[in-house]
Every structure is written in C-alpha cells, then in structure tokens.
C-alpha cells in the first residue's frame, strides 16, 4: 500500500501468506464486505498479495498463514515468516491439518506425480503435505475448510485488543442444538460427523439436510470407539468410514488415527 | 557469434491474481525471445487422489481446487458424473443450478473487477488504497459482491465451498419466500451492476488485440453458463485479419465428449500447470470468448449496457478482442447474471424433490461449464460400484496460459519498439496484461515473479 509513514504510526501491521491451498481462506477476508474497510482502518494490511500489489516490509504484528507445506522452499519460507511475525495464526484446514492434498501422505507420491504429469521429473514436491505447526511454533490455529468469516473477525479483533481469541472447541452438535436443527442421525439415520467435528460453521450441513462431513476437523474431545459404530449402524462400511475421515482434515492426528484403526483394525 | 552481456531483472511476486506464479522474459534487442508464464504453485494432485473415491464425492472434493470458483467445480463435476450415469437434470433443478452459478459469477467477477483489476486503471495498489479517494465506488463493489454471496449463502449454505450441491440436484431446495427476500436485494444490485458498467467504461484503454481462437460453451436461446456445447471462433490471424479485428468470424462446435480430442494438454518444463492447445492452436476462454460467441443472447438490459459502454452491438456480430477492455465485458456479464438471477427467481416453483437419483454404472462421463474465468471441463471414469478409476480436470487458466504468454510477448515488443522502458514500466505492463486475463492460478495448480533477461 502506498501510505505516508506518519499516517501509520501505532497501527498494527497485518500480513497474509499463502502455501499450497485453494485461496479460499484468504478470500474469506475479502468476503468480509461489511467489515473490510473498517478492518483496514484499524490495522495496516501490509502484505497481502491477493489484494495488493504494494507489499510493505516486516516485521508484522499479525501473520495469517493459509495453506500447507509441500515443497522444500515452503519449509524455508515458513521459517522466515515466523521470524518476521510477532503473532502467527494459521487459517484453514490446509494450514492446520495439511489439507486435502495430505491424501498423498497415504500414497506413493512418485506414482501420484506420474498420474498427473507426463514428465514427472519436471515437478518438485515433498512426499508429504504437512501443517504449519509441524515446522514452526504457531500462536493460534483457526480451523475450517473454509474458515468461518465470524471466527476470522474474532481472531483479528482479539489480537488487536491483545487478548486470546474466543473460538470454542466444542462439537458441531452444540451448534445444531443452538440452531434448533433436528438431528439428522436421530431423525433420519443419516451418518453425520457432527459429534466429532469442531464447531465453527454454524452446523450448516444438517441445516441443509445432510450429515456433517467434518470440514472443520476434530473437536476438542472425540470418542471414536463410541462414534464409529453409529456410522456403521447408519449404513457406512469400512471404506466409507475411511473415506469420510480422510478428506479435508486427513492429517489431523485424531482423524488420522481413527482412519488407520478402521483400515487396519 | 558475439555475446553481449546479458541483463537479468528480478521483480517481486505478481499481486492481485489468485495463486502464485512468475514471469520470465528473455529479451533480444527489441524482440521478445521468450515469454514464459511460470506457474509454480505446488501441485496438489487432485486427479491422482480422486481415484478410489466414491462417484458421489467429486462435487465436494473438487470444489477445493479453487476457493474463488467452487460452484464451477461442483457443477462441472456433477455434469460429468451424471453424464456417466445417464441422468439429465432439467426443469426447476437446472434453473436453481443456474441461479447458484449466477451468484458465483456476480461474486467472483465483481471481486476481479473491483479488487484485482480496477486499481490498475486508477493508479492504486489495492482496492483498500483506492477506497481512500473513491470510497463510494469501492463500497458499491463490495455491496455488489455481497449480493452474489447472498445467493451462494442461501442456495449453497456458504459462499466458499458450498455444502448444498449434490449429484442430481440439491440436498435442500429453497422455499419461494426465501427467494423473494433475495430478489429485493438483487434489484438493488442491478442498479449497482449498471453503474459498474458505466464506471469501468470510463477508464482509459490502450489499443490492443488478441489473435487467438476463442473457446466457450454455447446454448440455443441463452447465454451459456452451466451447460452448453463447446464452440470455437476462428482466430483473426487465420483469416488474415489484424489481432483487434472486432467482427465475429466463423465458428465450429464439437461435442463435450470429444473435448479431449480437441483440447490437448501438454507439459512444459517451466510450469506446474499443463498447457493446452485447441486443435493445435492457441486459444482463449473466458469473458472475451463468451461475449464473442454468445453476446447476442444476452438480455436486453445487458446488451443496452454493452452498447452504451462502447462495446458495440453483440447482436450484430460485434466482438471485443482487446484484453484491457475485458473489464467492461465482465461488468456486462455481472449485470446479466443479476438480471438472469431475478428472472429465475420470478419463474421459480419448488420442484417435487430436491434431487434426482443418480445410480452408478460403469462408464466415462464428461462435463463442462463456464467458470467465471472460462470453460472448465471434467471427465470421470467409474466402475459398476461407483468407484472412480480415472479423473481429468482441465481448468480455464491452464488453457489460457499460451494466449497470455503471446499477449505478453506482443505488448512488450510494442513497448520496446516505442522507446527504452525502465524495469518498473515493463513490470507494470506485464502485470496489467496478466491481470487482464484474470488468471486463477490456484485452479491451474498457483503465483508471479517477473524476471527479465536481456541479451
């Protein structure tokens, strides 16, 4: 941004960074249509390449990081970002749990490369897709594929005010009850990941008549030994259970462990 | 052979595009030896890990290719799987899909116009920067974008990666009353969209033209969005005409099932995104292509706005081949999408069931729709149990890469021909040229750093 230096004295500097991802979580910031210009008044959006061609130098007071680490260069870049950031917050399933691209963690990446590319030797990539916390200390992880707009604003305003973000770790079931949605599992026998999935979306899927598919990753407390039999009762076989746990948060430790237990017994 | 000292210019990453890439220019005197758009977004291997998944999963999974146009992925995926299973979604369910897609066009195209593209014409680094001097304009853009998001949130559940799309239709369809309240907001949005066309029409546009073939879907009687037949318009160069020739040229069509025979992907060493050629020639998809091929089928209000904005009458075969003016064409498309959304809402009657059953069968299916950035093709092969055995996704940016490189080459040569541009001038020119095409690099795999080598 082209701003006069004097104008910015005291305004905290925000940076938004991208690793392997779909851009959806940083787009969530641009989707805050009612709040965007207000946010820009409160802090200086200093580095945000999707929105601005005038990147400003660090250090940054708050860095939002989207995407997962999938190349050797990424490993170096996230270390640099940590060094120039006072607070580092990951946004979204890719940055907190490796994202859908972490499905390679269960496969032979050389074989994946050969499926997609005629000349796999041109393509540089790591064999794994890992969350940011696997490489550097992270101050806060905001979940979701994509993240929720309200939770993003809460995180930004919390750091502006110097307090911890108020983002509860309870399950989607709490949000369903609060919303007054009839339980799709109880009423219709629809398999639903709500009991083990982190709140944040507002229990959208049940409100639209489908079971939760876990896009916010594991909640603060999960009980898979009690939960998986419910999925089976409602018609899911082993492959279905493995698939639903191995999607957008496949490298989240709880989902990973539960899917391995299903697959290997 | 004499070697003069070569000069390498490095410029920071390209901003205001979706995704990550770099540009490498090799200049020889006043000629561009090579213009290479490097897309170095790390590959995410969607086509590989879709194998072994259920045939019901591509709409949810492939939406994660791109947070900017998830509906395009969801609906191309639905069409391809439904094609394999022999199911055709029509009537009100098809109308609701089109309405949902109008929401994505409004949101995504407005994002491009106001937040990514307009700052180039107004000497600003960002829309936030722009808001300091033109707050009312930026607020209009945010309001219009929000109207598109309102459609996505009502019909899809949320604006990014909506949850309500499924094979055969939707998990839940809206009540008439829900759409009625949306219509009130869209009527205000129609005024904002009309003003947007007028606003961007007042920008300064350099003379330029592109001589690629143009490729878009076409549908009888309507402006193709969620379905249609691939239709290619001949390149002016093939007809011996200048690149900025503004009249329609002959078109040819081919069935979507033969898409892979016509649009052939190749890999180049400098990019993680595949390049593609249409019957062996460079082609361009997106707003300029759609407007050239189907502009005469726009609604009255959109045609009138296009004429008032100086684009000429598309019903009389006037086309736009100036990439800088694509911002006007996009604004006309946004106006059309708002108008079309209102038409669909007016005619809406809730269908008897939210979706058609789509039983699996062993087959290969093909689907193509018009993503905001251009034609998006999906192909899936499934077995009798509905397990995917093969997947192919051909996004618009991968198709457009060749045309973007050619555009860069021509613009840089023109600039070199008229003096000694500084590095900063060349960078600004190239970044503008790339943003004219609205490349969504996350789709094509992802971002942009300019390197100029002079010898």
CSV table of N, CA and C in Angstrom, one decimal, chain B residues 34-159:
chain,number,residue,atom,x,y,z
B,34,UNK,N,11.7,-15.0,-25.5
B,34,UNK,CA,10.7,-15.9,-24.8
B,34,UNK,C,9.9,-15.2,-23.8
B,35,UNK,N,8.6,-15.5,-23.7
B,35,UNK,CA,7.8,-15.0,-22.6
B,35,UNK,C,7.2,-16.3,-21.9
B,36,UNK,N,7.7,-16.6,-20.7
B,36,UNK,CA,7.3,-17.8,-20.0
B,36,UNK,C,6.6,-17.5,-18.7
B,37,UNK,N,5.3,-17.8,-18.8
B,37,UNK,CA,4.5,-17.7,-17.5
B,37,UNK,C,4.7,-18.9,-16.7
B,38,UNK,N,5.4,-18.7,-15.6
B,38,UNK,CA,5.8,-19.9,-14.8
B,38,UNK,C,4.8,-20.0,-13.6
B,39,UNK,N,4.0,-21.1,-13.6
B,39,UNK,CA,3.1,-21.3,-12.5
B,39,UNK,C,3.8,-22.3,-11.6
B,40,UNK,N,4.2,-21.8,-10.4
B,40,UNK,CA,5.0,-22.7,-9.5
B,40,UNK,C,4.2,-23.1,-8.3
B,41,UNK,N,2.9,-22.8,-8.3
B,41,UNK,CA,2.1,-23.4,-7.3
B,41,UNK,C,2.4,-24.8,-7.1
B,42,UNK,N,2.7,-25.3,-5.9
B,42,UNK,CA,3.0,-26.7,-5.8
B,42,UNK,C,1.8,-27.6,-6.2
B,43,UNK,N,2.0,-28.6,-6.9
B,43,UNK,CA,0.9,-29.5,-7.3
B,43,UNK,C,0.2,-30.1,-6.1
B,44,UNK,N,-1.1,-30.2,-6.3
B,44,UNK,CA,-1.9,-30.8,-5.2
B,44,UNK,C,-2.5,-32.2,-5.5
B,45,UNK,N,-2.3,-32.6,-6.8
B,45,UNK,CA,-2.6,-34.0,-7.2
B,45,UNK,C,-4.1,-34.4,-7.1
B,46,UNK,N,-5.0,-33.5,-7.3
B,46,UNK,CA,-6.4,-33.9,-7.3
B,46,UNK,C,-6.7,-35.1,-8.2
B,47,UNK,N,-6.2,-35.1,-9.4
B,47,UNK,CA,-6.6,-36.1,-10.4
B,47,UNK,C,-6.1,-37.5,-9.9
B,48,UNK,N,-5.0,-37.5,-9.1
B,48,UNK,CA,-4.5,-38.7,-8.6
B,48,UNK,C,-5.3,-39.2,-7.4
B,49,UNK,N,-5.6,-38.4,-6.4
B,49,UNK,CA,-6.2,-38.9,-5.3
B,49,UNK,C,-7.8,-39.1,-5.4
B,50,UNK,N,-8.3,-38.6,-6.5
B,50,UNK,CA,-9.7,-38.9,-6.8
B,50,UNK,C,-10.0,-40.3,-7.1
B,51,UNK,N,-8.9,-41.0,-7.7
B,51,UNK,CA,-9.1,-42.4,-8.0
B,51,UNK,C,-9.3,-43.2,-6.7
B,52,UNK,N,-10.3,-44.0,-6.7
B,52,UNK,CA,-10.6,-44.8,-5.5
B,52,UNK,C,-11.6,-44.2,-4.6
B,53,UNK,N,-12.0,-42.9,-4.9
B,53,UNK,CA,-13.0,-42.3,-4.1
B,53,UNK,C,-14.4,-42.6,-4.7
B,54,UNK,N,-15.5,-42.3,-4.0
B,54,UNK,CA,-16.8,-42.6,-4.5
B,54,UNK,C,-17.3,-41.6,-5.5
B,55,UNK,N,-18.1,-42.1,-6.4
B,55,UNK,CA,-18.6,-41.2,-7.5
B,55,UNK,C,-19.4,-40.0,-7.0
B,56,UNK,N,-19.8,-40.1,-5.7
B,56,UNK,CA,-20.6,-39.0,-5.1
B,56,UNK,C,-19.7,-37.9,-4.6
B,57,UNK,N,-18.4,-38.1,-4.5
B,57,UNK,CA,-17.5,-37.2,-3.8
B,57,UNK,C,-17.0,-36.0,-4.7
B,58,UNK,N,-16.8,-36.2,-6.0
B,58,UNK,CA,-16.2,-35.1,-6.8
B,58,UNK,C,-16.8,-33.7,-6.5
B,59,UNK,N,-18.1,-33.5,-6.4
B,59,UNK,CA,-18.6,-32.2,-6.2
B,59,UNK,C,-18.0,-31.5,-4.9
B,60,UNK,N,-17.9,-32.2,-3.8
B,60,UNK,CA,-17.3,-31.7,-2.6
B,60,UNK,C,-15.8,-31.6,-2.7
B,61,UNK,N,-15.2,-32.6,-3.2
B,61,UNK,CA,-13.7,-32.6,-3.2
B,61,UNK,C,-13.1,-31.6,-4.2
B,62,UNK,N,-13.6,-31.6,-5.5
B,62,UNK,CA,-13.0,-30.7,-6.5
B,62,UNK,C,-13.3,-29.3,-6.2
B,63,UNK,N,-14.3,-28.9,-5.4
B,63,UNK,CA,-14.6,-27.5,-5.1
B,63,UNK,C,-13.3,-27.0,-4.4
B,64,UNK,N,-12.6,-27.8,-3.8
B,64,UNK,CA,-11.4,-27.4,-3.0
B,64,UNK,C,-10.2,-27.1,-4.0
B,65,UNK,N,-10.4,-27.3,-5.3
B,65,UNK,CA,-9.3,-26.9,-6.2
B,65,UNK,C,-9.2,-25.4,-6.1
B,66,UNK,N,-10.4,-24.7,-6.0
B,66,UNK,CA,-10.4,-23.2,-6.1
B,66,UNK,C,-11.5,-22.6,-5.2
B,67,UNK,N,-11.0,-21.8,-4.2
B,67,UNK,CA,-12.0,-21.1,-3.3
B,67,UNK,C,-12.7,-20.0,-4.0
B,68,UNK,N,-12.2,-19.6,-5.2
B,68,UNK,CA,-12.8,-18.4,-5.9
B,68,UNK,C,-13.9,-18.9,-6.8
B,69,UNK,N,-13.9,-20.1,-7.3
B,69,UNK,CA,-15.0,-20.6,-8.1
B,69,UNK,C,-15.4,-22.0,-7.8
B,70,UNK,N,-15.8,-22.3,-6.5
B,70,UNK,CA,-16.1,-23.6,-6.2
B,70,UNK,C,-17.4,-24.1,-6.9
B,71,UNK,N,-18.3,-23.3,-7.2
B,71,UNK,CA,-19.5,-23.7,-7.9
B,71,UNK,C,-19.2,-24.3,-9.3
B,72,UNK,N,-18.2,-23.6,-10.0
B,72,UNK,CA,-17.8,-24.1,-11.3
B,72,UNK,C,-17.3,-25.6,-11.2
B,73,UNK,N,-16.5,-25.8,-10.1
B,73,UNK,CA,-16.0,-27.2,-9.9
B,73,UNK,C,-17.2,-28.1,-9.6
B,74,UNK,N,-18.0,-27.7,-8.7
B,74,UNK,CA,-19.1,-28.6,-8.2
B,74,UNK,C,-20.0,-28.9,-9.4
B,75,UNK,N,-20.3,-28.0,-10.2
B,75,UNK,CA,-21.3,-28.3,-11.3
B,75,UNK,C,-20.7,-28.9,-12.5
B,76,UNK,N,-19.4,-28.7,-12.8
B,76,UNK,CA,-18.8,-29.4,-13.9
B,76,UNK,C,-18.6,-30.9,-13.4
B,77,UNK,N,-18.3,-31.1,-12.1
B,77,UNK,CA,-18.2,-32.5,-11.6
B,77,UNK,C,-19.6,-33.2,-11.7
B,78,UNK,N,-20.6,-32.5,-11.2
B,78,UNK,CA,-22.0,-33.1,-11.3
B,78,UNK,C,-22.3,-33.5,-12.7
B,79,UNK,N,-22.1,-32.6,-13.7
B,79,UNK,CA,-22.5,-32.9,-15.0
B,79,UNK,C,-21.7,-34.1,-15.6
B,80,UNK,N,-20.4,-34.2,-15.2
B,80,UNK,CA,-19.6,-35.3,-15.8
B,80,UNK,C,-20.1,-36.6,-15.2
B,81,UNK,N,-20.3,-36.6,-13.9
B,81,UNK,CA,-20.7,-37.9,-13.2
B,81,UNK,C,-22.1,-38.3,-13.7
B,82,UNK,N,-23.0,-37.3,-13.8
B,82,UNK,CA,-24.4,-37.5,-14.2
B,82,UNK,C,-24.4,-38.0,-15.7
B,83,UNK,N,-23.5,-37.5,-16.5
B,83,UNK,CA,-23.3,-38.0,-17.9
B,83,UNK,C,-22.9,-39.4,-17.9
B,84,UNK,N,-22.0,-39.8,-17.0
B,84,UNK,CA,-21.6,-41.2,-16.9
B,84,UNK,C,-22.8,-42.1,-16.6
B,85,UNK,N,-23.6,-41.6,-15.6
B,85,UNK,CA,-24.7,-42.4,-15.1
B,85,UNK,C,-26.0,-42.3,-15.9
B,86,UNK,N,-25.9,-41.5,-17.0
B,86,UNK,CA,-27.1,-41.4,-17.9
B,86,UNK,C,-28.2,-40.6,-17.3
B,87,UNK,N,-28.0,-39.6,-16.4
B,87,UNK,CA,-29.0,-38.8,-15.8
B,87,UNK,C,-28.9,-37.4,-16.3
B,88,UNK,N,-30.1,-36.8,-16.7
B,88,UNK,CA,-30.1,-35.4,-17.1
B,88,UNK,C,-30.9,-34.6,-16.1
B,89,UNK,N,-30.3,-33.6,-15.5
B,89,UNK,CA,-31.1,-32.7,-14.6
B,89,UNK,C,-31.6,-31.6,-15.4
B,90,UNK,N,-33.0,-31.4,-15.3
B,90,UNK,CA,-33.6,-30.3,-16.0
B,90,UNK,C,-34.7,-29.6,-15.2
B,91,UNK,N,-35.5,-28.8,-15.8
B,91,UNK,CA,-36.6,-28.1,-15.1
B,91,UNK,C,-36.1,-27.2,-14.1
B,92,UNK,N,-36.8,-27.1,-12.9
B,92,UNK,CA,-36.5,-26.2,-11.9
B,92,UNK,C,-35.2,-26.5,-11.2
B,93,UNK,N,-34.8,-27.8,-11.2
B,93,UNK,CA,-33.5,-28.1,-10.6
B,93,UNK,C,-32.4,-27.5,-11.4
B,94,UNK,N,-32.5,-27.6,-12.7
B,94,UNK,CA,-31.5,-27.0,-13.6
B,94,UNK,C,-31.5,-25.5,-13.4
B,95,UNK,N,-32.7,-24.9,-13.3
B,95,UNK,CA,-32.8,-23.4,-13.1
B,95,UNK,C,-32.1,-23.0,-11.8
B,96,UNK,N,-32.3,-23.8,-10.7
B,96,UNK,CA,-31.7,-23.5,-9.5
B,96,UNK,C,-30.1,-23.6,-9.6
B,97,UNK,N,-29.7,-24.5,-10.3
B,97,UNK,CA,-28.2,-24.6,-10.5
B,97,UNK,C,-27.7,-23.4,-11.2
B,98,UNK,N,-28.5,-22.9,-12.2
B,98,UNK,CA,-28.1,-21.7,-13.0
B,98,UNK,C,-28.1,-20.5,-12.0
B,99,UNK,N,-29.1,-20.5,-11.2
B,99,UNK,CA,-29.2,-19.3,-10.2
B,99,UNK,C,-28.0,-19.3,-9.3
B,100,UNK,N,-27.6,-20.5,-8.8
B,100,UNK,CA,-26.5,-20.6,-7.9
B,100,UNK,C,-25.2,-20.2,-8.7
B,101,UNK,N,-25.1,-20.6,-9.9
B,101,UNK,CA,-23.9,-20.2,-10.7
B,101,UNK,C,-23.9,-18.7,-11.0
B,102,UNK,N,-25.1,-18.1,-11.2
B,102,UNK,CA,-25.2,-16.6,-11.3
B,102,UNK,C,-24.6,-15.9,-10.0
B,103,UNK,N,-24.9,-16.5,-8.9
B,103,UNK,CA,-24.3,-16.0,-7.6
B,103,UNK,C,-22.8,-16.0,-7.7
B,104,UNK,N,-22.2,-17.1,-8.2
B,104,UNK,CA,-20.7,-17.2,-8.3
B,104,UNK,C,-20.2,-16.2,-9.3
B,105,UNK,N,-20.9,-16.0,-10.4
B,105,UNK,CA,-20.4,-15.1,-11.4
B,105,UNK,C,-20.4,-13.7,-10.8
B,106,UNK,N,-21.5,-13.3,-10.1
B,106,UNK,CA,-21.6,-11.9,-9.6
B,106,UNK,C,-20.5,-11.7,-8.6
B,107,UNK,N,-20.3,-12.7,-7.6
B,107,UNK,CA,-19.3,-12.5,-6.6
B,107,UNK,C,-17.9,-12.5,-7.2
B,108,UNK,N,-17.6,-13.5,-8.0
B,108,UNK,CA,-16.2,-13.7,-8.5
B,108,UNK,C,-15.8,-12.6,-9.5
B,109,UNK,N,-16.7,-12.3,-10.4
B,109,UNK,CA,-16.4,-11.3,-11.4
B,109,UNK,C,-16.3,-9.9,-10.8
B,110,UNK,N,-17.1,-9.6,-9.8
B,110,UNK,CA,-17.0,-8.3,-9.1
B,110,UNK,C,-15.7,-8.2,-8.3
B,111,UNK,N,-15.4,-9.4,-7.7
B,111,UNK,CA,-14.1,-9.4,-7.0
B,111,UNK,C,-13.0,-9.0,-8.0
B,112,UNK,N,-13.0,-9.6,-9.1
B,112,UNK,CA,-11.9,-9.3,-10.1
B,112,UNK,C,-12.0,-7.9,-10.5
B,113,UNK,N,-13.2,-7.4,-10.9
B,113,UNK,CA,-13.3,-6.0,-11.4
B,113,UNK,C,-12.8,-5.0,-10.3
B,114,UNK,N,-13.3,-5.1,-9.1
B,114,UNK,CA,-13.1,-4.0,-8.1
B,114,UNK,C,-11.8,-4.2,-7.3
B,115,UNK,N,-11.5,-5.5,-6.9
B,115,UNK,CA,-10.4,-5.7,-6.0
B,115,UNK,C,-9.1,-6.0,-6.7
B,116,UNK,N,-9.2,-6.7,-7.9
B,116,UNK,CA,-8.0,-7.1,-8.6
B,116,UNK,C,-7.6,-6.2,-9.8
B,117,UNK,N,-8.6,-5.8,-10.5
B,117,UNK,CA,-8.4,-5.2,-11.9
B,117,UNK,C,-8.4,-3.7,-11.9
B,118,UNK,N,-9.5,-3.1,-11.3
B,118,UNK,CA,-9.7,-1.6,-11.4
B,118,UNK,C,-8.5,-0.8,-10.9
B,119,UNK,N,-7.9,-1.3,-9.8
B,119,UNK,CA,-6.7,-0.5,-9.3
B,119,UNK,C,-5.7,-0.2,-10.4
B,120,UNK,N,-5.5,-1.1,-11.4
B,120,UNK,CA,-4.6,-0.9,-12.5
B,120,UNK,C,-4.9,0.4,-13.3
B,121,UNK,N,-6.2,0.6,-13.5
B,121,UNK,CA,-6.6,1.7,-14.3
B,121,UNK,C,-6.6,3.0,-13.5
B,122,UNK,N,-6.6,3.0,-12.2
B,122,UNK,CA,-6.7,4.2,-11.4
B,122,UNK,C,-5.5,4.5,-10.6
B,123,UNK,N,-4.4,3.8,-10.9
B,123,UNK,CA,-3.1,4.1,-10.3
B,123,UNK,C,-3.0,3.8,-8.8
B,124,UNK,N,-3.7,2.7,-8.4
B,124,UNK,CA,-3.7,2.4,-6.9
B,124,UNK,C,-3.1,1.0,-6.8
B,125,UNK,N,-2.6,0.7,-5.6
B,125,UNK,CA,-2.1,-0.7,-5.3
B,125,UNK,C,-3.1,-1.7,-5.0
B,126,UNK,N,-4.2,-1.2,-4.4
B,126,UNK,CA,-5.3,-2.1,-4.0
B,126,UNK,C,-6.6,-1.4,-3.9
B,127,UNK,N,-7.7,-2.2,-3.7
B,127,UNK,CA,-9.0,-1.5,-3.6
B,127,UNK,C,-9.0,-0.8,-2.3
B,128,UNK,N,-8.3,-1.3,-1.3
B,128,UNK,CA,-8.3,-0.6,0.0
B,128,UNK,C,-7.6,0.8,-0.1
B,129,UNK,N,-6.5,0.8,-0.9
B,129,UNK,CA,-5.9,2.0,-1.2
B,129,UNK,C,-6.8,3.0,-2.0
B,130,UNK,N,-7.5,2.4,-2.9
B,130,UNK,CA,-8.5,3.1,-3.7
B,130,UNK,C,-9.6,3.7,-2.9
B,131,UNK,N,-10.0,3.0,-1.8
B,131,UNK,CA,-11.1,3.5,-1.0
B,131,UNK,C,-10.8,4.8,-0.3
B,132,UNK,N,-9.5,5.2,-0.2
B,132,UNK,CA,-9.2,6.5,0.4
B,132,UNK,C,-9.7,7.6,-0.4
B,133,UNK,N,-9.7,7.4,-1.8
B,133,UNK,CA,-10.1,8.5,-2.6
B,133,UNK,C,-11.4,8.3,-3.3
B,134,UNK,N,-11.8,7.0,-3.4
B,134,UNK,CA,-13.0,6.7,-4.1
B,134,UNK,C,-13.8,5.7,-3.3
B,135,UNK,N,-14.1,6.1,-2.1
B,135,UNK,CA,-14.8,5.2,-1.2
B,135,UNK,C,-16.2,4.7,-1.7
B,136,UNK,N,-16.9,5.6,-2.3
B,136,UNK,CA,-18.3,5.2,-2.7
B,136,UNK,C,-18.2,4.2,-3.8
B,137,UNK,N,-17.2,4.3,-4.7
B,137,UNK,CA,-17.0,3.3,-5.8
B,137,UNK,C,-16.7,1.9,-5.1
B,138,UNK,N,-15.7,1.9,-4.2
B,138,UNK,CA,-15.3,0.6,-3.6
B,138,UNK,C,-16.5,0.0,-2.8
B,139,UNK,N,-17.2,0.9,-2.1
B,139,UNK,CA,-18.4,0.4,-1.4
B,139,UNK,C,-19.4,-0.2,-2.3
B,140,UNK,N,-19.6,0.4,-3.4
B,140,UNK,CA,-20.6,-0.2,-4.4
B,140,UNK,C,-20.1,-1.6,-4.8
B,141,UNK,N,-18.8,-1.7,-5.1
B,141,UNK,CA,-18.3,-3.0,-5.5
B,141,UNK,C,-18.5,-4.1,-4.4
B,142,UNK,N,-18.2,-3.7,-3.1
B,142,UNK,CA,-18.3,-4.6,-2.0
B,142,UNK,C,-19.8,-5.0,-1.9
B,143,UNK,N,-20.7,-4.0,-2.1
B,143,UNK,CA,-22.1,-4.3,-1.9
B,143,UNK,C,-22.6,-5.3,-3.0
B,144,UNK,N,-22.1,-5.1,-4.2
B,144,UNK,CA,-22.5,-5.9,-5.4
B,144,UNK,C,-21.9,-7.4,-5.2
B,145,UNK,N,-20.7,-7.4,-4.7
B,145,UNK,CA,-20.1,-8.7,-4.4
B,145,UNK,C,-20.9,-9.4,-3.4
B,146,UNK,N,-21.3,-8.7,-2.4
B,146,UNK,CA,-22.1,-9.3,-1.3
B,146,UNK,C,-23.4,-9.8,-1.8
B,147,UNK,N,-24.0,-9.2,-2.8
B,147,UNK,CA,-25.3,-9.7,-3.4
B,147,UNK,C,-25.0,-11.1,-4.0
B,148,UNK,N,-23.9,-11.2,-4.7
B,148,UNK,CA,-23.6,-12.6,-5.2
B,148,UNK,C,-23.4,-13.6,-4.1
B,149,UNK,N,-22.7,-13.2,-3.1
B,149,UNK,CA,-22.5,-14.1,-1.9
B,149,UNK,C,-23.8,-14.4,-1.3
B,150,UNK,N,-24.8,-13.5,-1.3
B,150,UNK,CA,-26.1,-13.8,-0.7
B,150,UNK,C,-26.8,-14.9,-1.4
B,151,UNK,N,-26.7,-15.0,-2.7
B,151,UNK,CA,-27.2,-16.1,-3.5
B,151,UNK,C,-26.5,-17.4,-3.1
B,152,UNK,N,-25.2,-17.4,-3.0
B,152,UNK,CA,-24.4,-18.6,-2.7
B,152,UNK,C,-24.8,-19.0,-1.3
B,153,UNK,N,-24.9,-18.1,-0.4
B,153,UNK,CA,-25.2,-18.5,1.0
B,153,UNK,C,-26.6,-19.0,1.2
B,154,UNK,N,-27.6,-18.5,0.5
B,154,UNK,CA,-28.9,-19.0,0.6
B,154,UNK,C,-29.0,-20.4,-0.1
B,155,UNK,N,-28.6,-20.5,-1.3
B,155,UNK,CA,-28.7,-21.7,-2.1
B,155,UNK,C,-27.7,-22.8,-1.7
B,156,UNK,N,-26.5,-22.3,-1.3
B,156,UNK,CA,-25.4,-23.3,-1.1
B,156,UNK,C,-25.0,-23.5,0.3
B,157,UNK,N,-25.5,-22.6,1.2
B,157,UNK,CA,-25.1,-22.7,2.6
B,157,UNK,C,-24.0,-21.8,3.0
B,158,UNK,N,-23.0,-21.6,2.2
B,158,UNK,CA,-22.0,-20.6,2.4
B,158,UNK,C,-21.3,-20.2,1.1
B,159,UNK,N,-20.6,-19.1,1.1
B,159,UNK,CA,-20.1,-18.6,-0.1
B,159,UNK,C,-18.9,-19.3,-0.7
